[in-house]
Structure formats: C-alpha cells, structure tokens
Tab-separated table of N, CA and C in Angstrom:
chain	number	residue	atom	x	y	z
O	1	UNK	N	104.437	93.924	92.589
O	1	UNK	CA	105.468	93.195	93.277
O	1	UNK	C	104.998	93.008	94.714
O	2	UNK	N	104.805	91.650	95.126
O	2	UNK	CA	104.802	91.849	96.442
O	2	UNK	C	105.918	91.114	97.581
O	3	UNK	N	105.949	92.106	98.720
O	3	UNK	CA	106.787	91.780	99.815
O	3	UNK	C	106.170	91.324	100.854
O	4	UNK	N	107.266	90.116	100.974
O	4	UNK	CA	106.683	89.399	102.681
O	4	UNK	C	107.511	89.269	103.475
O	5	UNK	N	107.538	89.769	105.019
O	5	UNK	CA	108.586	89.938	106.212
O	5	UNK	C	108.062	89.235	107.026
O	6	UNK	N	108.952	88.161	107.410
O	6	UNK	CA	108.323	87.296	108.637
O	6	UNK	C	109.123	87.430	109.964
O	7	UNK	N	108.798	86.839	110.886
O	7	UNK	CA	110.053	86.823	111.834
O	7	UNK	C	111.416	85.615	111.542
O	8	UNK	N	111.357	85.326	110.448
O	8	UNK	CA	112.796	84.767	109.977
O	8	UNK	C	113.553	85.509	108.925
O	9	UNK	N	113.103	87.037	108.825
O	9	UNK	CA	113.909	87.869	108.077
O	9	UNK	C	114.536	88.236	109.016
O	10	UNK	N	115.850	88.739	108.214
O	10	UNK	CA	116.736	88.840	109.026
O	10	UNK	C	117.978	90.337	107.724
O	11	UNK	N	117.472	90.113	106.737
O	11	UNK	CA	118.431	90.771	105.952
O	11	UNK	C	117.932	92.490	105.379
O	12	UNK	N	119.166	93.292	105.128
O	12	UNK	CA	118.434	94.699	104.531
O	12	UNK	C	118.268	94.397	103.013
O	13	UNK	N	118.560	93.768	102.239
O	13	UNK	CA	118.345	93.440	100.925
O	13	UNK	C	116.954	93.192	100.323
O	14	UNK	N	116.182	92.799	100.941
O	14	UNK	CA	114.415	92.727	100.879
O	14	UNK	C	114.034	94.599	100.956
O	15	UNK	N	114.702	95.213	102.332
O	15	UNK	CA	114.250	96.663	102.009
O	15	UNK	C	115.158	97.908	100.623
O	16	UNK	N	115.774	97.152	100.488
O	16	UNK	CA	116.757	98.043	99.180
O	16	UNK	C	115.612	97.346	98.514
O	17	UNK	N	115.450	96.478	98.178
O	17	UNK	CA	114.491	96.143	96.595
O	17	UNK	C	113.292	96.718	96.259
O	18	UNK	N	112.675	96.769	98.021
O	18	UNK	CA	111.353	97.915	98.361
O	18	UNK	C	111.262	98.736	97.835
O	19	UNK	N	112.411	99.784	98.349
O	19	UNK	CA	112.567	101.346	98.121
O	19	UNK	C	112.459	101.331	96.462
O	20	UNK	N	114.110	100.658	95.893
O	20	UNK	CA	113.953	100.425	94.192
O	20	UNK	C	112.773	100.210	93.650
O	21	UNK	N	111.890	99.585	94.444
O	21	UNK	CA	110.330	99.006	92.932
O	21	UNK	C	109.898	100.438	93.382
O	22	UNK	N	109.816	101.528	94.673
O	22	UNK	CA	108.688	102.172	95.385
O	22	UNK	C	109.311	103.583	94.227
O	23	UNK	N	110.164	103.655	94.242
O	23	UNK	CA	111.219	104.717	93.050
O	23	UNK	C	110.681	104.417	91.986
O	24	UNK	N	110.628	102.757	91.370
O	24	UNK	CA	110.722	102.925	89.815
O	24	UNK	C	108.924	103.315	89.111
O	25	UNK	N	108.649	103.887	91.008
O	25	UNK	CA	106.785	103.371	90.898
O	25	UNK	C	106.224	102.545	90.242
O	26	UNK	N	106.902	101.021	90.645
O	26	UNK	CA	105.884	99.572	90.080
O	26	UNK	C	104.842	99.891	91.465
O	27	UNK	N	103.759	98.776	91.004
O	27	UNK	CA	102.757	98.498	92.168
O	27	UNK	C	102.906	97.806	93.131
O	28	UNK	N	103.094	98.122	94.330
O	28	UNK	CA	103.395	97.244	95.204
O	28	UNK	C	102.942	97.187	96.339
O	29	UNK	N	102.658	95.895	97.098
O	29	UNK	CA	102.124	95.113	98.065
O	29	UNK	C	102.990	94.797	99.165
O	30	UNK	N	102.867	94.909	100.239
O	30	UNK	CA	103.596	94.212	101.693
O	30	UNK	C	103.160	93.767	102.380
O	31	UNK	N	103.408	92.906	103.219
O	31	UNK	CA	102.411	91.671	103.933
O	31	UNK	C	104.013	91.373	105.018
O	32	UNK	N	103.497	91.457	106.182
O	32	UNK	CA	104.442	91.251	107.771
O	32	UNK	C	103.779	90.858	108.628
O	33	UNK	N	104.596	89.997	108.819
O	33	UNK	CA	104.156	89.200	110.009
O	33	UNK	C	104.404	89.490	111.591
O	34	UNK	N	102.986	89.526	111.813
O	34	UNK	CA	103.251	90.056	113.782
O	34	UNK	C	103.883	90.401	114.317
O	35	UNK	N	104.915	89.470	114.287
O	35	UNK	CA	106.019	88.992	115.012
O	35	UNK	C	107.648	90.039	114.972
O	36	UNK	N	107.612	90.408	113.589
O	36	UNK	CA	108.732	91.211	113.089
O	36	UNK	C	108.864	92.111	113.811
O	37	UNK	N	110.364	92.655	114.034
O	37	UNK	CA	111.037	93.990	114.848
O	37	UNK	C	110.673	94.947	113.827
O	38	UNK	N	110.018	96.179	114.634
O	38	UNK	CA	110.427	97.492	113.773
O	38	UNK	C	109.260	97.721	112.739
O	39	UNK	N	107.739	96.858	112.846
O	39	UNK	CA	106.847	96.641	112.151
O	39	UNK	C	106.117	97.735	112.041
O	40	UNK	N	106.313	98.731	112.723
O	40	UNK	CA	105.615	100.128	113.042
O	40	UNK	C	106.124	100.715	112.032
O	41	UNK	N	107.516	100.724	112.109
O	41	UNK	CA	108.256	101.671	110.850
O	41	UNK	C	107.784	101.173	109.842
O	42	UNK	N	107.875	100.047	109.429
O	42	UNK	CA	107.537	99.157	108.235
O	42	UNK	C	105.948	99.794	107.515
O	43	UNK	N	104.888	99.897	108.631
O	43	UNK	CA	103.834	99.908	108.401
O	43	UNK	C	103.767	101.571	108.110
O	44	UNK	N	104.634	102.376	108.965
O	44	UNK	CA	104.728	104.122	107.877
O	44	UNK	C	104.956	104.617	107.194
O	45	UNK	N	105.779	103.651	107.123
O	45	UNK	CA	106.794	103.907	105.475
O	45	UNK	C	106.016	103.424	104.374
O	46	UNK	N	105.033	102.690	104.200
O	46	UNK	CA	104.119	101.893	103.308
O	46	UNK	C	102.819	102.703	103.108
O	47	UNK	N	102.721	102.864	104.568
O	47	UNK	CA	101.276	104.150	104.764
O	47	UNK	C	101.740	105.817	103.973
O	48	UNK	N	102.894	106.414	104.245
O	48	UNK	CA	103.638	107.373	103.764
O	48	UNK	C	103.774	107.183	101.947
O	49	UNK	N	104.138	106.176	101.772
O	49	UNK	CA	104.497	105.792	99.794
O	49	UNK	C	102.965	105.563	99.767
O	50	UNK	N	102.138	104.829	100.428
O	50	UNK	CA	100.578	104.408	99.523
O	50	UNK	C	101.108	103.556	99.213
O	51	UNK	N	101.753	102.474	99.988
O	51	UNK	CA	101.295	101.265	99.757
O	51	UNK	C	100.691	100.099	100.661
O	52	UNK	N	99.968	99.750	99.889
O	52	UNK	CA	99.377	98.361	100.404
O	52	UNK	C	99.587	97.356	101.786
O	53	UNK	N	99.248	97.646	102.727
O	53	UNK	CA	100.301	97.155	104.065
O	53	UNK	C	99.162	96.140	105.131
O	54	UNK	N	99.586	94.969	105.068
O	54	UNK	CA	99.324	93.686	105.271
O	54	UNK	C	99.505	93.408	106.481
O	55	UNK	N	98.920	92.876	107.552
O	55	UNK	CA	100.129	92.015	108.902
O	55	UNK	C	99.550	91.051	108.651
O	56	UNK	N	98.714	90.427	107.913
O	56	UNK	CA	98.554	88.447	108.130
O	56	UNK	C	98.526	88.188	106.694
O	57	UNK	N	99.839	87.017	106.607
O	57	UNK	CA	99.916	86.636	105.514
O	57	UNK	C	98.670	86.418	104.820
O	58	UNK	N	97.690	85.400	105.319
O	58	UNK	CA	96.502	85.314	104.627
O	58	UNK	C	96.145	86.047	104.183
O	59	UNK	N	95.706	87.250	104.099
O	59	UNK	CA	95.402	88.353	103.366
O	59	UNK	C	96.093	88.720	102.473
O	60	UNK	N	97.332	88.652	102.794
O	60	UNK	CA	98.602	88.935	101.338
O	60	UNK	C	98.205	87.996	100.239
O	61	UNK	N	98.129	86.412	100.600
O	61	UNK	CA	98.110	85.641	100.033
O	61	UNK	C	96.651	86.064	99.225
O	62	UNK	N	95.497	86.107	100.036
O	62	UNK	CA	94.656	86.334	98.633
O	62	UNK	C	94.525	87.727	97.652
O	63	UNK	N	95.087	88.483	98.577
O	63	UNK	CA	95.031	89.647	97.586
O	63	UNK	C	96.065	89.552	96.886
O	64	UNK	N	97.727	88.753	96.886
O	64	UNK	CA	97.828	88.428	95.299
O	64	UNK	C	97.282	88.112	94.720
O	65	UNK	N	96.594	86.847	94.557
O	65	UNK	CA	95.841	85.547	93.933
O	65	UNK	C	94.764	86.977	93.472
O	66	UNK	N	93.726	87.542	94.215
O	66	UNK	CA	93.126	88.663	93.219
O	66	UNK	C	93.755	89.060	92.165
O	67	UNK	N	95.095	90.130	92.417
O	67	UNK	CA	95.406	90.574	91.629
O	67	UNK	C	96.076	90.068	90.805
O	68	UNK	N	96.743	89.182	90.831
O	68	UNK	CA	97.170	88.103	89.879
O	68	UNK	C	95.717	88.014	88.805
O	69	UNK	N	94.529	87.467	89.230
O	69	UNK	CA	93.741	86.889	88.263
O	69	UNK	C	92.580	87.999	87.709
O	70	UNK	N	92.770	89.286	88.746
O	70	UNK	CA	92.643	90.548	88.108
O	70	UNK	C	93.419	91.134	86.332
O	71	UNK	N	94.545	90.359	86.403
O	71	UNK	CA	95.721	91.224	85.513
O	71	UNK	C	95.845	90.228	84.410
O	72	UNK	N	95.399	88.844	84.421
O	72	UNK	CA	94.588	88.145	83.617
O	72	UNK	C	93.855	88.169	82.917
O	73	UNK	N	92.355	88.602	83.339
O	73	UNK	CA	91.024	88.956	82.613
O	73	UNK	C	91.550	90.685	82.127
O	74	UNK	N	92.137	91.204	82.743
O	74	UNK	CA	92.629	92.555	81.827
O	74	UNK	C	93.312	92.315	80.410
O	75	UNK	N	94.504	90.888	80.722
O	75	UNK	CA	95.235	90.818	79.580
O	75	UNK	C	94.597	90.185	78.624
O	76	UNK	N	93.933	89.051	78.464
O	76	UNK	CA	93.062	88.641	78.261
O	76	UNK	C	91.712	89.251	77.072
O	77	UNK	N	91.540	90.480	77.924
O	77	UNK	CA	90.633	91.219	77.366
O	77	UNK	C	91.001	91.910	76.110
O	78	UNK	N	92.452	92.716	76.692
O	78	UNK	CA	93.317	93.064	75.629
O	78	UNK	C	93.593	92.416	74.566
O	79	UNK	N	93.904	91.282	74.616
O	79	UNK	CA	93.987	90.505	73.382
O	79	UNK	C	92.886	90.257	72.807
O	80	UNK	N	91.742	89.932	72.994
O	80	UNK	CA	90.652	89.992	72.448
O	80	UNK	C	89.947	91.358	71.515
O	81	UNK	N	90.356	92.334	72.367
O	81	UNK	CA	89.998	93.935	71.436
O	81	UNK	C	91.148	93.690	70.242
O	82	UNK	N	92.395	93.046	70.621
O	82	UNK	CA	93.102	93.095	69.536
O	82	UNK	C	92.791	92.992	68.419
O	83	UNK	N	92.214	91.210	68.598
O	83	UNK	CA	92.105	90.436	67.961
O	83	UNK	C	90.784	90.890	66.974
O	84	UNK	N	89.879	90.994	67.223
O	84	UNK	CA	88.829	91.965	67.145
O	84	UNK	C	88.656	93.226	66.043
O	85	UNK	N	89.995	93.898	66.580
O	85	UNK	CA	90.329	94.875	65.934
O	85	UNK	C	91.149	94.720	64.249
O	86	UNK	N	91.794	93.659	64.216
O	86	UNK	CA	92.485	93.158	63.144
O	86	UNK	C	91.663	92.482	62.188
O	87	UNK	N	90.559	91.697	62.526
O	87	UNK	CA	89.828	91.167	61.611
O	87	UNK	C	88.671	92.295	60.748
C-alpha cells in the first residue's frame, strides 16, 4: 500500500488508514512532500514501524512502478510452476 502527503493534505483519515495497514502488517510505502507540517514525526514513525519513507514523490513514483512490476513477474511465475505442475 502506498501513502502520499503533500502540502494539500490536510485530513487525519490518510493517518488512521496508515496505522490500520501498519497493524494488519500489509507492506507499506510513504512518500511526503517537503513542504508538509510535522514531516519529522511522519518520517519516525515510518523509521520506528520499518517503513519505507520517501520525501520526493519521484522516487515514490518509481519505486511503486518497481514494485508493482516486481509482484507481476512473481505472479506470473507462480502461475507458470502451476501450470507446469498440473500437466
């Protein structure tokens, strides 16, 4: 899952969803922008859980797009041992 905070956030509902994925331990990514209040906290609380902590979108942006096309050639693969496996 990934999170992005810019300086046009403005709401606590982006950090309740945080905490929830950081609890249900999905994998997760954060990416903030410069500009944001309180980016220090942001960045300890991420450093503290082990997660993934971003300040330029660009970088967010390709390290989804990695892991996105990372989780692809995994699934991918999987189906192939399947497939493999059945014949």
């Amino acid at each position: 899952i990934v999170f992005y905070f810019d300086s046009k956030w403005e709401g606590i509902t982006s950090l309740l969803e945080l905490g929830e994925s950081v609890g249900l331990n999905k994998q997760v990514i954060v990416g903030a922008d410069d500009s944001i209040e309180h980016k220090e906290k942001l960045a300890k609380y991420c450093e503290y859980r082990g997660i993934l902590f971003f300040y330029i979108s660009i970088e967010l942006a390709q390290l989804a797009k990695d892991c996105f096309l990372q989780t692809k050639i995994v699934q991918s693969n999987n189906l192939n041992l399947v497939e493999q496996n059945a014949i």
